[in-house]
Amino acid sequence: MNSSSPNTSRWSDLRIGITGISGTLGKALTKTLREKGAYVVGLTSNQKSNNSFTSDSPNELINWKCGEEKELDNVLNSLDILILNHGINLQGSQTNKDISKALEINALSTLRFLDRFEELLKKDTSQTKRCEVWVNTSEAEIQPAFSPTYEISKRLLGQIVSIKMSNIAKGKKSYLTIRKIILGPFKSNLNPIGIMNAEFVARQILNLSGLNLKLIIISPNPFTYLIMPIVEVLRFIYFRFTSFINNK
């Protein structure tokens, strides 16, 4: 991992990995970051993806398989920021197979990425900088998305990330910052009737990260801005309280 700080406005000094690079938001983030001069490493499980090396494509494209996140250690070790953006939405499907698939891809895979990135950072003896992980969880954490498997997996992911953030806050010193991204409906292949534009969402994500916000909310729904911070505070109190009780 190099010595640049993710908090600087000079994006050109950063290596940024993005999962779900072939999706609508992944492409929008890639385009926006590359316009700012960042070096983008695209991580995709879509075997049909190819890097045409245009201004909208990542500087580097790497294929990975769900369950084999550990094979990416060399890549993860080179990043300043890891954006976990991959996921699936199986719409109304509720079969056992689809429930397992949604949980595996949307939640458990992201957890493995988080664990590997954190573990590699702990092993970095130089410890000259802070790295960041940004996790796209979705409004489905707190409200219906008309897709039960998507909602269940995203709520699990949201709680996992909240626990991780609580544990980092509890530590005396940490070189990892986790940002949770809560997005409302934006137009994409998974949601063709989304209200927001993906490039607008990508720009806002970068703008709000520059304010050093740990909770980044972009939504046309005003209630999300009210409810989500309350949920996070209550989770934080609950996690810290149970940790205190169990360690007595």
Coordinates of C-alpha atoms in Angstrom, one line a residue:
M1 CA 0.0 0.0 0.0
N2 CA 1.4 3.4 -0.9
S3 CA 1.7 6.4 1.3
S4 CA -0.9 8.7 -0.1
S5 CA -3.8 9.8 2.1
P6 CA -7.4 9.0 1.0
N7 CA -8.5 12.2 2.6
T8 CA -6.6 14.5 0.3
S9 CA -8.4 16.1 -2.6
R10 CA -5.7 15.0 -5.0
W11 CA -7.4 11.8 -6.2
S12 CA -4.6 11.4 -8.7
D13 CA -2.4 10.0 -5.9
L14 CA -4.8 7.1 -5.1
R15 CA -5.3 3.6 -6.3
I16 CA -9.0 2.8 -5.9
G17 CA -10.5 -0.7 -6.3
I18 CA -14.2 -1.0 -7.2
T19 CA -16.3 -4.2 -7.2
G20 CA -19.3 -4.5 -9.3
I21 CA -17.4 -2.5 -12.0
S22 CA -19.7 -3.7 -14.8
G23 CA -22.8 -2.3 -13.2
T24 CA -24.3 1.1 -13.8
L25 CA -23.0 2.7 -10.6
G26 CA -19.6 0.9 -11.0
K27 CA -19.2 2.5 -14.4
A28 CA -20.3 5.9 -13.2
L29 CA -17.8 5.8 -10.3
T30 CA -15.1 4.7 -12.6
K31 CA -15.7 7.5 -15.0
T32 CA -16.0 10.1 -12.2
L33 CA -12.8 8.9 -10.5
R34 CA -10.8 8.7 -13.6
E35 CA -11.8 12.2 -14.6
K36 CA -10.3 13.3 -11.2
G37 CA -7.1 11.4 -12.0
A38 CA -7.5 8.4 -9.8
Y39 CA -6.1 5.0 -10.8
V40 CA -9.1 2.6 -10.9
V41 CA -8.7 -1.1 -10.4
G42 CA -12.0 -2.8 -11.5
L43 CA -12.9 -6.1 -9.8
T44 CA -15.6 -8.1 -11.6
S45 CA -17.1 -11.5 -11.4
N46 CA -18.7 -11.0 -14.8
Q47 CA -16.6 -13.2 -17.1
K48 CA -17.9 -11.3 -20.1
S49 CA -16.5 -8.0 -19.0
N50 CA -13.6 -6.7 -21.0
N51 CA -11.4 -3.7 -20.6
S52 CA -11.5 -1.5 -23.7
F53 CA -9.2 1.1 -22.1
T54 CA -11.4 4.0 -22.8
S55 CA -11.7 7.0 -20.4
D56 CA -14.8 5.3 -18.8
S57 CA -13.2 2.0 -18.2
P58 CA -10.9 1.1 -15.3
N59 CA -7.2 1.4 -15.7
E60 CA -6.9 -2.3 -14.7
L61 CA -9.5 -5.0 -14.8
I62 CA -9.3 -8.1 -12.6
N63 CA -11.7 -11.1 -12.5
W64 CA -12.6 -12.7 -9.2
K65 CA -15.0 -15.4 -8.0
C66 CA -17.3 -15.2 -5.1
G67 CA -15.8 -17.2 -2.3
E68 CA -12.2 -16.7 -3.5
E69 CA -11.7 -13.2 -2.2
K70 CA -8.5 -14.3 -0.5
E71 CA -6.9 -14.8 -3.9
L72 CA -7.0 -11.0 -4.3
D73 CA -4.6 -10.3 -1.5
N74 CA -1.9 -8.8 -3.8
V75 CA -4.5 -6.5 -5.4
L76 CA -6.1 -5.4 -2.1
N77 CA -2.7 -4.8 -0.6
S78 CA -2.0 -2.2 -3.3
L79 CA -5.2 -0.1 -2.7
D80 CA -5.8 3.1 -0.9
I81 CA -9.6 2.8 -1.1
L82 CA -11.8 -0.2 -1.7
I83 CA -15.3 0.4 -2.8
L84 CA -17.6 -2.6 -2.3
N85 CA -20.3 -2.1 -4.8
H86 CA -21.2 -5.6 -6.1
G87 CA -24.5 -7.2 -5.5
I88 CA -27.6 -8.8 -7.1
N89 CA -31.3 -8.2 -7.0
L90 CA -33.4 -11.3 -7.7
Q91 CA -36.6 -9.2 -7.6
G92 CA -39.5 -11.1 -6.2
S93 CA -37.9 -14.6 -6.2
Q94 CA -38.0 -16.3 -2.8
T95 CA -36.7 -19.8 -3.4
N96 CA -34.2 -21.3 -1.0
K97 CA -31.6 -21.2 -3.7
D98 CA -32.1 -17.6 -4.4
I99 CA -32.1 -16.6 -0.7
S100 CA -28.7 -18.4 -0.3
K101 CA -27.4 -16.7 -3.5
A102 CA -28.5 -13.2 -2.3
L103 CA -27.0 -13.7 1.1
E104 CA -23.7 -15.0 -0.3
I105 CA -23.2 -12.3 -2.9
N106 CA -24.7 -9.3 -1.2
A107 CA -23.6 -9.9 2.4
L108 CA -21.1 -12.7 3.0
S109 CA -18.8 -11.9 0.1
T110 CA -18.6 -8.2 1.2
L111 CA -17.8 -9.4 4.8
R112 CA -14.9 -11.5 3.4
F113 CA -13.6 -8.5 1.4
L114 CA -13.8 -6.4 4.6
D115 CA -12.0 -9.0 6.7
R116 CA -9.2 -9.5 4.1
F117 CA -8.6 -5.8 3.6
E118 CA -8.5 -5.2 7.4
E119 CA -6.2 -8.1 8.0
L120 CA -3.8 -7.0 5.3
L121 CA -3.7 -3.5 6.7
K122 CA -2.9 -4.9 10.2
K123 CA 0.1 -6.8 8.7
D124 CA 1.4 -3.6 7.0
T125 CA 4.3 -2.9 9.4
S126 CA 4.9 0.6 7.8
Q127 CA 1.5 1.8 8.8
T128 CA 2.1 5.2 7.2
K129 CA -1.5 6.0 6.2
R130 CA -5.2 5.3 6.7
C131 CA -7.0 3.2 4.1
E132 CA -10.7 3.3 3.5
V133 CA -13.5 0.9 2.6
W134 CA -16.7 2.2 1.2
V135 CA -19.7 -0.2 1.4
N136 CA -22.8 0.3 -0.7
T137 CA -25.7 -1.1 1.4
S138 CA -28.8 0.6 0.1
E139 CA -32.0 2.0 1.5
A140 CA -33.3 -1.5 1.6
E141 CA -31.6 -1.7 5.1
I142 CA -34.6 0.2 6.5
Q143 CA -37.4 0.1 4.0
P144 CA -39.1 -2.2 1.5
A145 CA -37.5 -2.7 -1.9
F146 CA -40.2 -5.0 -3.2
S147 CA -37.6 -7.8 -3.3
P148 CA -37.5 -9.9 -0.1
T149 CA -34.2 -11.6 -0.8
Y150 CA -32.5 -8.3 -1.6
E151 CA -33.9 -6.7 1.6
I152 CA -32.8 -9.5 3.8
S153 CA -29.3 -9.6 2.4
K154 CA -28.9 -5.9 2.5
R155 CA -30.1 -5.6 6.1
L156 CA -27.7 -8.3 7.1
L157 CA -24.9 -6.4 5.3
G158 CA -25.9 -3.2 7.0
Q159 CA -25.6 -4.7 10.4
I160 CA -22.3 -6.4 9.6
V161 CA -20.9 -3.0 8.5
S162 CA -22.3 -1.3 11.6
I163 CA -20.6 -3.8 13.8
K164 CA -17.3 -3.3 12.0
M165 CA -17.6 0.4 12.3
S166 CA -18.3 0.1 16.1
N167 CA -15.3 -2.2 16.6
I168 CA -13.0 0.3 14.8
A169 CA -14.4 3.2 16.9
K170 CA -13.7 1.1 20.0
G171 CA -10.0 0.6 19.2
K172 CA -7.4 2.9 20.5
K173 CA -5.8 3.3 17.1
S174 CA -6.9 2.2 13.7
Y175 CA -5.6 2.7 10.2
L176 CA -8.9 1.8 8.5
T177 CA -11.9 4.0 7.9
I178 CA -15.2 2.5 6.9
R179 CA -17.9 4.5 5.1
K180 CA -21.4 3.2 4.7
I181 CA -23.2 4.4 1.5
I182 CA -27.0 4.5 1.6
L183 CA -28.5 5.0 -1.8
G184 CA -32.1 5.6 -2.9
P185 CA -33.4 4.4 -6.3
F186 CA -31.2 5.3 -9.2
K187 CA -31.7 4.3 -12.8
S188 CA -29.8 1.1 -13.7
N189 CA -30.2 -2.3 -15.4
L190 CA -31.5 -3.6 -12.1
N191 CA -33.9 -0.7 -11.6
P192 CA -34.9 0.9 -14.9
I193 CA -37.5 3.1 -13.2
G194 CA -35.0 4.6 -10.7
I195 CA -35.4 8.3 -10.0
M196 CA -31.8 9.4 -9.8
N197 CA -29.0 9.5 -12.4
A198 CA -26.0 7.2 -11.6
E199 CA -23.4 9.8 -12.6
F200 CA -25.1 12.3 -10.2
V201 CA -25.0 9.7 -7.5
A202 CA -21.3 9.0 -8.1
R203 CA -20.4 12.7 -8.0
Q204 CA -22.3 13.1 -4.7
I205 CA -20.6 10.1 -3.2
L206 CA -17.2 11.6 -3.9
N207 CA -18.3 15.0 -2.7
L208 CA -19.7 13.7 0.6
S209 CA -16.7 11.5 1.2
G210 CA -14.6 14.7 1.0
L211 CA -16.5 15.9 4.1
N212 CA -15.2 12.9 6.0
L213 CA -18.7 11.5 6.5
K214 CA -18.9 7.9 7.7
L215 CA -22.5 7.7 6.7
I216 CA -23.2 8.9 3.1
I217 CA -26.8 9.2 2.2
I218 CA -28.1 10.0 -1.3
S219 CA -31.8 9.7 -1.7
P220 CA -34.9 11.6 -2.9
N221 CA -36.7 10.3 0.2
P222 CA -36.3 12.8 3.1
F223 CA -37.2 10.2 5.7
T224 CA -34.0 8.3 4.9
Y225 CA -31.9 11.2 6.1
L226 CA -33.8 11.2 9.4
I227 CA -34.3 7.4 10.0
M228 CA -30.9 6.1 8.9
P229 CA -28.7 8.1 11.3
I230 CA -31.0 7.2 14.2
V231 CA -30.7 3.5 13.3
E232 CA -26.9 3.8 13.2
V233 CA -26.8 5.5 16.6
L234 CA -29.0 2.9 18.2
R235 CA -27.0 0.1 16.7
F236 CA -23.8 1.7 17.9
I237 CA -25.2 2.0 21.5
Y238 CA -26.5 -1.6 21.4
F239 CA -23.2 -3.0 20.1
R240 CA -21.1 -1.1 22.6
F241 CA -23.5 -2.0 25.5
T242 CA -23.4 -5.8 24.7
S243 CA -19.7 -5.7 24.3
F244 CA -19.4 -4.0 27.7
I245 CA -21.7 -6.6 29.4
N246 CA -19.9 -9.5 27.8
N247 CA -16.5 -8.3 28.9
K248 CA -17.4 -7.6 32.5

